[in-house]
Coordinates of C-alpha atoms and ligand atoms in Angstrom, one line a residue:
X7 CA 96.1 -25.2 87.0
X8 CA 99.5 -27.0 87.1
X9 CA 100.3 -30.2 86.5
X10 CA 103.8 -30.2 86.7
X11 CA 105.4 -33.6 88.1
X12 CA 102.3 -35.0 86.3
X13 CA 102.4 -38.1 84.4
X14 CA 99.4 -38.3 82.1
X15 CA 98.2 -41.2 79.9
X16 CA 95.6 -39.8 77.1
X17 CA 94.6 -42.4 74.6
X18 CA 93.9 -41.7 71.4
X19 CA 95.7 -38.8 71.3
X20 CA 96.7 -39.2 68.0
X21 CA 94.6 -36.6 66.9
X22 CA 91.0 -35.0 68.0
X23 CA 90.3 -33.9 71.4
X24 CA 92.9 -36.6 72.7
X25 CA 95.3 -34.4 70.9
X26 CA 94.0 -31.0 72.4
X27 CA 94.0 -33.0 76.1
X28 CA 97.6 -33.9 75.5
X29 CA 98.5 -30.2 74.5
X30 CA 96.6 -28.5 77.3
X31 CA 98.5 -30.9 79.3
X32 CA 101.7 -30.3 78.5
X33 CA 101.4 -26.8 78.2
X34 CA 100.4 -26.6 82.0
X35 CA 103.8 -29.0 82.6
X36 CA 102.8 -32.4 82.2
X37 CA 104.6 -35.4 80.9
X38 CA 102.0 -37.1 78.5
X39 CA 101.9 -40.6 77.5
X40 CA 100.8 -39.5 74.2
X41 CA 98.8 -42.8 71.8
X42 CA 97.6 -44.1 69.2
X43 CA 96.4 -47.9 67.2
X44 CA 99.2 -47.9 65.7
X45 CA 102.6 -45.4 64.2
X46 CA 101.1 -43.9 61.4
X47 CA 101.5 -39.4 60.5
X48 CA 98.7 -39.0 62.5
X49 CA 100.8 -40.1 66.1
X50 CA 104.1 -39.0 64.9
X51 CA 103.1 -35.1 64.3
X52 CA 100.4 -35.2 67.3
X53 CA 103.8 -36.6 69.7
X54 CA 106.1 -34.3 68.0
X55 CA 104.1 -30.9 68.8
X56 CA 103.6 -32.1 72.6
X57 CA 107.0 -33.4 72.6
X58 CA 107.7 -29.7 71.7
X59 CA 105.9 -28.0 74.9
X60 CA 107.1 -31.4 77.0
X61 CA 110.2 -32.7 76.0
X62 CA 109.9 -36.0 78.8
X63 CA 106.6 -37.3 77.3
X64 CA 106.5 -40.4 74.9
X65 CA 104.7 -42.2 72.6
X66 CA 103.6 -45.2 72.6
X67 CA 101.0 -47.5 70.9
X68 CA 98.0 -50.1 71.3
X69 CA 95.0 -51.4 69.8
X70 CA 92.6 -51.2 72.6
X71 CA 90.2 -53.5 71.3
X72 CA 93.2 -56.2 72.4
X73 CA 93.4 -56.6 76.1
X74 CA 97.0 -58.2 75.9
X75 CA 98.0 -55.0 73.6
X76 CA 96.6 -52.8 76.8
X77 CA 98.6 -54.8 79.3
X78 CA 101.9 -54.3 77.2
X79 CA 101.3 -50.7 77.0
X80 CA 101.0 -50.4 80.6
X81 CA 104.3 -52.2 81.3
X82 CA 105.8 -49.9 78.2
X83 CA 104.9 -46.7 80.3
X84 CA 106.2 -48.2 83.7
X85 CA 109.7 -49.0 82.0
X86 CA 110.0 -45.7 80.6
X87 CA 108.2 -43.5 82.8
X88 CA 107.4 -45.3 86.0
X89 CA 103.7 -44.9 86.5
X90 CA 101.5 -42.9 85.5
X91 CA 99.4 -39.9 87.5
X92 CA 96.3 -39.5 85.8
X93 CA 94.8 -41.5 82.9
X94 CA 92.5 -40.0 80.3
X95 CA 90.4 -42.6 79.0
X96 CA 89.5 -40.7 75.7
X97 CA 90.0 -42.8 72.5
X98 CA 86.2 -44.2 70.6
X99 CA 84.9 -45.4 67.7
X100 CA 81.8 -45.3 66.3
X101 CA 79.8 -46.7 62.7
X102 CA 76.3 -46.1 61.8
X103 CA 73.8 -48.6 61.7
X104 CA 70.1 -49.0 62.5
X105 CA 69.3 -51.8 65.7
X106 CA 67.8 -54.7 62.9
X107 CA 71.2 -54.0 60.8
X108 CA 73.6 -53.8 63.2
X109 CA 75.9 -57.0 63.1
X110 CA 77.4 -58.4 66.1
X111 CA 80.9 -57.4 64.9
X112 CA 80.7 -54.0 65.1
X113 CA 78.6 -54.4 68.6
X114 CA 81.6 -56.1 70.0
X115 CA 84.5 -54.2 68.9
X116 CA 82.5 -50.7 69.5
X117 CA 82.1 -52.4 73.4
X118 CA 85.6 -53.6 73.8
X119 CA 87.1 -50.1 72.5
X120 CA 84.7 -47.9 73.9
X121 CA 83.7 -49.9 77.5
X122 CA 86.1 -52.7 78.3
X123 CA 89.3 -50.7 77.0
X124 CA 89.0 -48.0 79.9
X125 CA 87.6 -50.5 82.6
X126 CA 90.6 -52.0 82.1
X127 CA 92.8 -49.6 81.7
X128 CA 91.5 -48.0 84.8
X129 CA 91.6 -51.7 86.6
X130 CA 95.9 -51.7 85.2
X131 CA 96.5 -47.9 86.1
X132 CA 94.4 -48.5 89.7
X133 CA 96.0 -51.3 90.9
X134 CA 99.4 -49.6 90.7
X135 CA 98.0 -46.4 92.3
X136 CA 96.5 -48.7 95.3
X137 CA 99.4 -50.6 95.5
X138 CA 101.7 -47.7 96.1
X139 CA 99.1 -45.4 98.1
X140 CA 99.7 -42.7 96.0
X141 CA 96.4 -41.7 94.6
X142 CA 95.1 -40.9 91.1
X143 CA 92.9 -39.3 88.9
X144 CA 90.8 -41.1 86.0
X145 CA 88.9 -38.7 83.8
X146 CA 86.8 -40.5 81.1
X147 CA 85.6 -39.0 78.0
X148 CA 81.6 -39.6 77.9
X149 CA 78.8 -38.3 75.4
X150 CA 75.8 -36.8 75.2
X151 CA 74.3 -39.6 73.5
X152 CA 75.0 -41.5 77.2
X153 CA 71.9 -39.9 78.3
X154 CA 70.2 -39.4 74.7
X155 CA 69.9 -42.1 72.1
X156 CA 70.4 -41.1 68.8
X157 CA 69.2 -43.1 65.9
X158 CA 71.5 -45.2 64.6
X159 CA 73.6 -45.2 67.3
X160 CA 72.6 -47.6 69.7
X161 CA 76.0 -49.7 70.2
X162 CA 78.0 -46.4 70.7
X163 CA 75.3 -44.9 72.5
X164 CA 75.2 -48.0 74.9
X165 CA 79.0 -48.0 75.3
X166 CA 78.9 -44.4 76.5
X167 CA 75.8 -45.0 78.9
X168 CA 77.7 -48.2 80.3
X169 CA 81.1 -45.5 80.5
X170 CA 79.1 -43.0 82.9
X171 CA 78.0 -46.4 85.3
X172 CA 82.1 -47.2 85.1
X173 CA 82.9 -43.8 86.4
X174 CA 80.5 -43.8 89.3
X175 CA 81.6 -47.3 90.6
X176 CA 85.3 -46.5 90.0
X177 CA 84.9 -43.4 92.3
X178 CA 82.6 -45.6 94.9
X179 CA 85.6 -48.6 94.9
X180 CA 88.5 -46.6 94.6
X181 CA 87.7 -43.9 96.9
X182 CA 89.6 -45.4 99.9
X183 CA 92.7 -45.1 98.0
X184 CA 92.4 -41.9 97.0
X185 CA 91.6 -42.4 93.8
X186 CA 89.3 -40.1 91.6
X187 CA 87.3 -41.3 88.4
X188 CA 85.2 -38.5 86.3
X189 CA 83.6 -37.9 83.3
X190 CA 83.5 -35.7 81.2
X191 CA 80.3 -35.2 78.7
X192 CA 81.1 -33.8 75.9
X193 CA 78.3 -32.4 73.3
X194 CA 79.2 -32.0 69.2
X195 CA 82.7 -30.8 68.9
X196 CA 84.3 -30.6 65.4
X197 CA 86.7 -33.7 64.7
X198 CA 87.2 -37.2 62.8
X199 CA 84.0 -38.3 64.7
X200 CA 82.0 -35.2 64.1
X201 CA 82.6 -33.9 60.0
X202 CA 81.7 -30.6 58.9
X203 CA 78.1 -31.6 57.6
X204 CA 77.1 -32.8 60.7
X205 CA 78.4 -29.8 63.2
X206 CA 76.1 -27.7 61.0
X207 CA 73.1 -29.8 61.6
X208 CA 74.4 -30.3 65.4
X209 CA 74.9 -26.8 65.4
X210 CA 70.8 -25.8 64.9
X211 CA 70.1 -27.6 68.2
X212 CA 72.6 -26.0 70.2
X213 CA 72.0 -22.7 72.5
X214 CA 75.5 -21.4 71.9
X215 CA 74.5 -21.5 67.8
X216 CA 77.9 -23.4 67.1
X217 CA 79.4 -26.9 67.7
X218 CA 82.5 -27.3 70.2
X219 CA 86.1 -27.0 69.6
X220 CA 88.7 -29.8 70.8
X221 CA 90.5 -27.4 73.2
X222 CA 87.3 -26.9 74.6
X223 CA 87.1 -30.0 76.2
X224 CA 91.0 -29.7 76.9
X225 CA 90.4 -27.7 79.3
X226 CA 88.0 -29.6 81.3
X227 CA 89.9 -32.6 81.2
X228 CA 93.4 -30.9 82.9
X229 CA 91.8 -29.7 85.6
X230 CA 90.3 -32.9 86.2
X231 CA 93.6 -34.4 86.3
X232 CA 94.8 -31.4 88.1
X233 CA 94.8 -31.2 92.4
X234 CA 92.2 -28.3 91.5
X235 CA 89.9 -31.2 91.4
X236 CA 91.0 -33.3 94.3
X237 CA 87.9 -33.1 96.5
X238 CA 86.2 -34.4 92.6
X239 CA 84.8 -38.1 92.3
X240 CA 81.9 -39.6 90.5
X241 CA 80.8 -36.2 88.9
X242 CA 79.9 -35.7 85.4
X243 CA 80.4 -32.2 83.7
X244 CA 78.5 -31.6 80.5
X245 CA 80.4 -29.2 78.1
X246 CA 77.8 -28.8 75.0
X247 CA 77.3 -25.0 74.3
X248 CA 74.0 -26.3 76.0
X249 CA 73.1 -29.0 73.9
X250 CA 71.7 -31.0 76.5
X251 CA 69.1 -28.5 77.7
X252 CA 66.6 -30.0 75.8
X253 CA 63.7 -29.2 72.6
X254 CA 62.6 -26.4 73.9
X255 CA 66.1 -24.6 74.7
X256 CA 67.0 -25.2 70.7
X257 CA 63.7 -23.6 69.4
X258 CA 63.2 -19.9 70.0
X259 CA 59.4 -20.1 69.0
X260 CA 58.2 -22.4 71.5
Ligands
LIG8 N1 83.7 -35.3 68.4 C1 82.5 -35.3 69.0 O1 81.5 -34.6 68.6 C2 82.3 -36.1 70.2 C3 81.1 -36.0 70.9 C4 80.9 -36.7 72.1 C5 81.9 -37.5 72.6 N2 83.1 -37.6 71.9 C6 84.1 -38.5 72.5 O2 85.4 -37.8 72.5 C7 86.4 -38.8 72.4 C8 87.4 -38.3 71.3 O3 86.6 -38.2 70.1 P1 87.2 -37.5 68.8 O4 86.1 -36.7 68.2 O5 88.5 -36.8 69.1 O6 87.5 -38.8 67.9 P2 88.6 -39.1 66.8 O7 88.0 -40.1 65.9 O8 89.0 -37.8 66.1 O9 89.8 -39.6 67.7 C9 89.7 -40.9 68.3 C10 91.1 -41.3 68.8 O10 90.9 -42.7 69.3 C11 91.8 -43.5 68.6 N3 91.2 -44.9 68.5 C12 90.0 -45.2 67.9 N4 89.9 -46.5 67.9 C13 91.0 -47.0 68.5 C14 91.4 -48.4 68.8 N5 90.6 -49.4 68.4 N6 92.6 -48.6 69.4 C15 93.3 -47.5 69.7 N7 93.0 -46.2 69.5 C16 91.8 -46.0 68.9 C17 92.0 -42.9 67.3 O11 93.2 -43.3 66.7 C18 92.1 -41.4 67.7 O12 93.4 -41.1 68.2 C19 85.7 -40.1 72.2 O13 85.6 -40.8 73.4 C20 84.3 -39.7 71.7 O14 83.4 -40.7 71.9 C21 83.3 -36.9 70.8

């Protein structure tokens, strides 16, 4: 897989699997738009060790939950880079809290970072891509929990479901213009998101016997962004160590 001449937009890759994207990224040649909410050590050492592999990238910040914030980080990119080639809609956030508790706050910021964030930064990215007839590739980072509720989960969980129903009508609209939208869904992987506690629990339900790694996902997402892909639209690949197969998958004694 190369992506060099590559421009590549990863948010929240500040740290997490945003930061193993960028990485994979730029270690196959890319330039990465490497962000994060805000500067903090967290942005500056995730952009100085891709900086390292791709000296051309940048950083750059935004609160996605703020749509003007999204806009100026769009114009940001085109000053200093031009455009962008591929957009990896991977930053989320996520509190626990059961359906009666759950206040309307965190239902509307968890929608606004995790749904309307990448619709529209797919929407800014898209229209420059159709605009110029170039093409482009928009890989979103879903969940298991699209498909399977989990307790306590329900505004993440919804946000994820609503992200895999983006994807599909990005790739049916944008087609024409060459564009590509994906998902990726992605099981337990050890991170902020995921602490140590819970990847052990995770890790009792899943075939492989062990939760996922950040680089793991990596992977998947550069060759999405990749012209390996390019015949790709509107799919969904799980990568769960198998997670997703189900009860009796986890349970050797049934
Ligand atoms: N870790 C897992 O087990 C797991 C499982 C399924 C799906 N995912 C998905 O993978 C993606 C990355 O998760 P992670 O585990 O690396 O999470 P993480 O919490 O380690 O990283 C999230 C990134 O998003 C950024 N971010 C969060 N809120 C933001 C906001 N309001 N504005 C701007 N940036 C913001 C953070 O600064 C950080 O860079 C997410 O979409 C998550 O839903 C993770």
């Amino acid at each position: 897989m190369n992506l060099e001449g590559k421009r590549i937009l990863v948010t929240g890759s500040s740290r997490g699997i945003g930061h193993a994207i960028a990485m994979e990224c730029a270690a196959r040649g890319a330039t990465l738009v490497v962000h994060g909410p805000e500067v903090d050590d967290e942005l500056t050492q995730s952009f100085a060790k891709v900086s390292a592999l791709s000296p051309s990238s940048i950083q750059v910040t935004a609160e996605l939950s703020d749509p003007t914030a999204i806009a100026a980080l769009f114009d940001t990119v085109h000053e200093q880079l031009g455009g962008i080639d591929a957009l990896v809609n991977n930053a989320a956030c996520q509190n626990e809290y059961g359906v009666l508790d759950l206040p309307q706050e965190d239902w509307d910021r968890i929608m606004a970072v995790n749904l309307r964030a990448p619709f529209l930064c797919a929407q800014h990215a898209g229209r420059h891509w159709a605009a110029e007839a170039k093409g482009g590739s928009i890989v979103n980072i879903s969940s298991v929990h699209a498909q399977q509720p989990r307790r306590n989960f329900t505004h993440y969980s919804t946000s994820k479901g609503g992200l895999e129903q983006l994807t599909r009508c990005l790739a049916l609209e944008l087609g024409e213009h060459q564009i590509r939208a994906n998902s990726i869904v992605v099981g337990a992987i050890a991170s902020e998101l995921t602490p140590k506690e819970r990847c052990d629990a995770f890790a009792t339900a899943i075939p492989m016997g062990r939760v996922g790694w950040p680089e793991e996902i990596a992977k998947t997402a550069a060759f999405l962004c990749s012209d390996d892909s390019y015949y790709m639209t509107g799919a969904s690949i799980t990568v769960d160590g198998g997670l997703t197969l189900g009860f009796c998958a986890s349970r050797k004694d049934l």
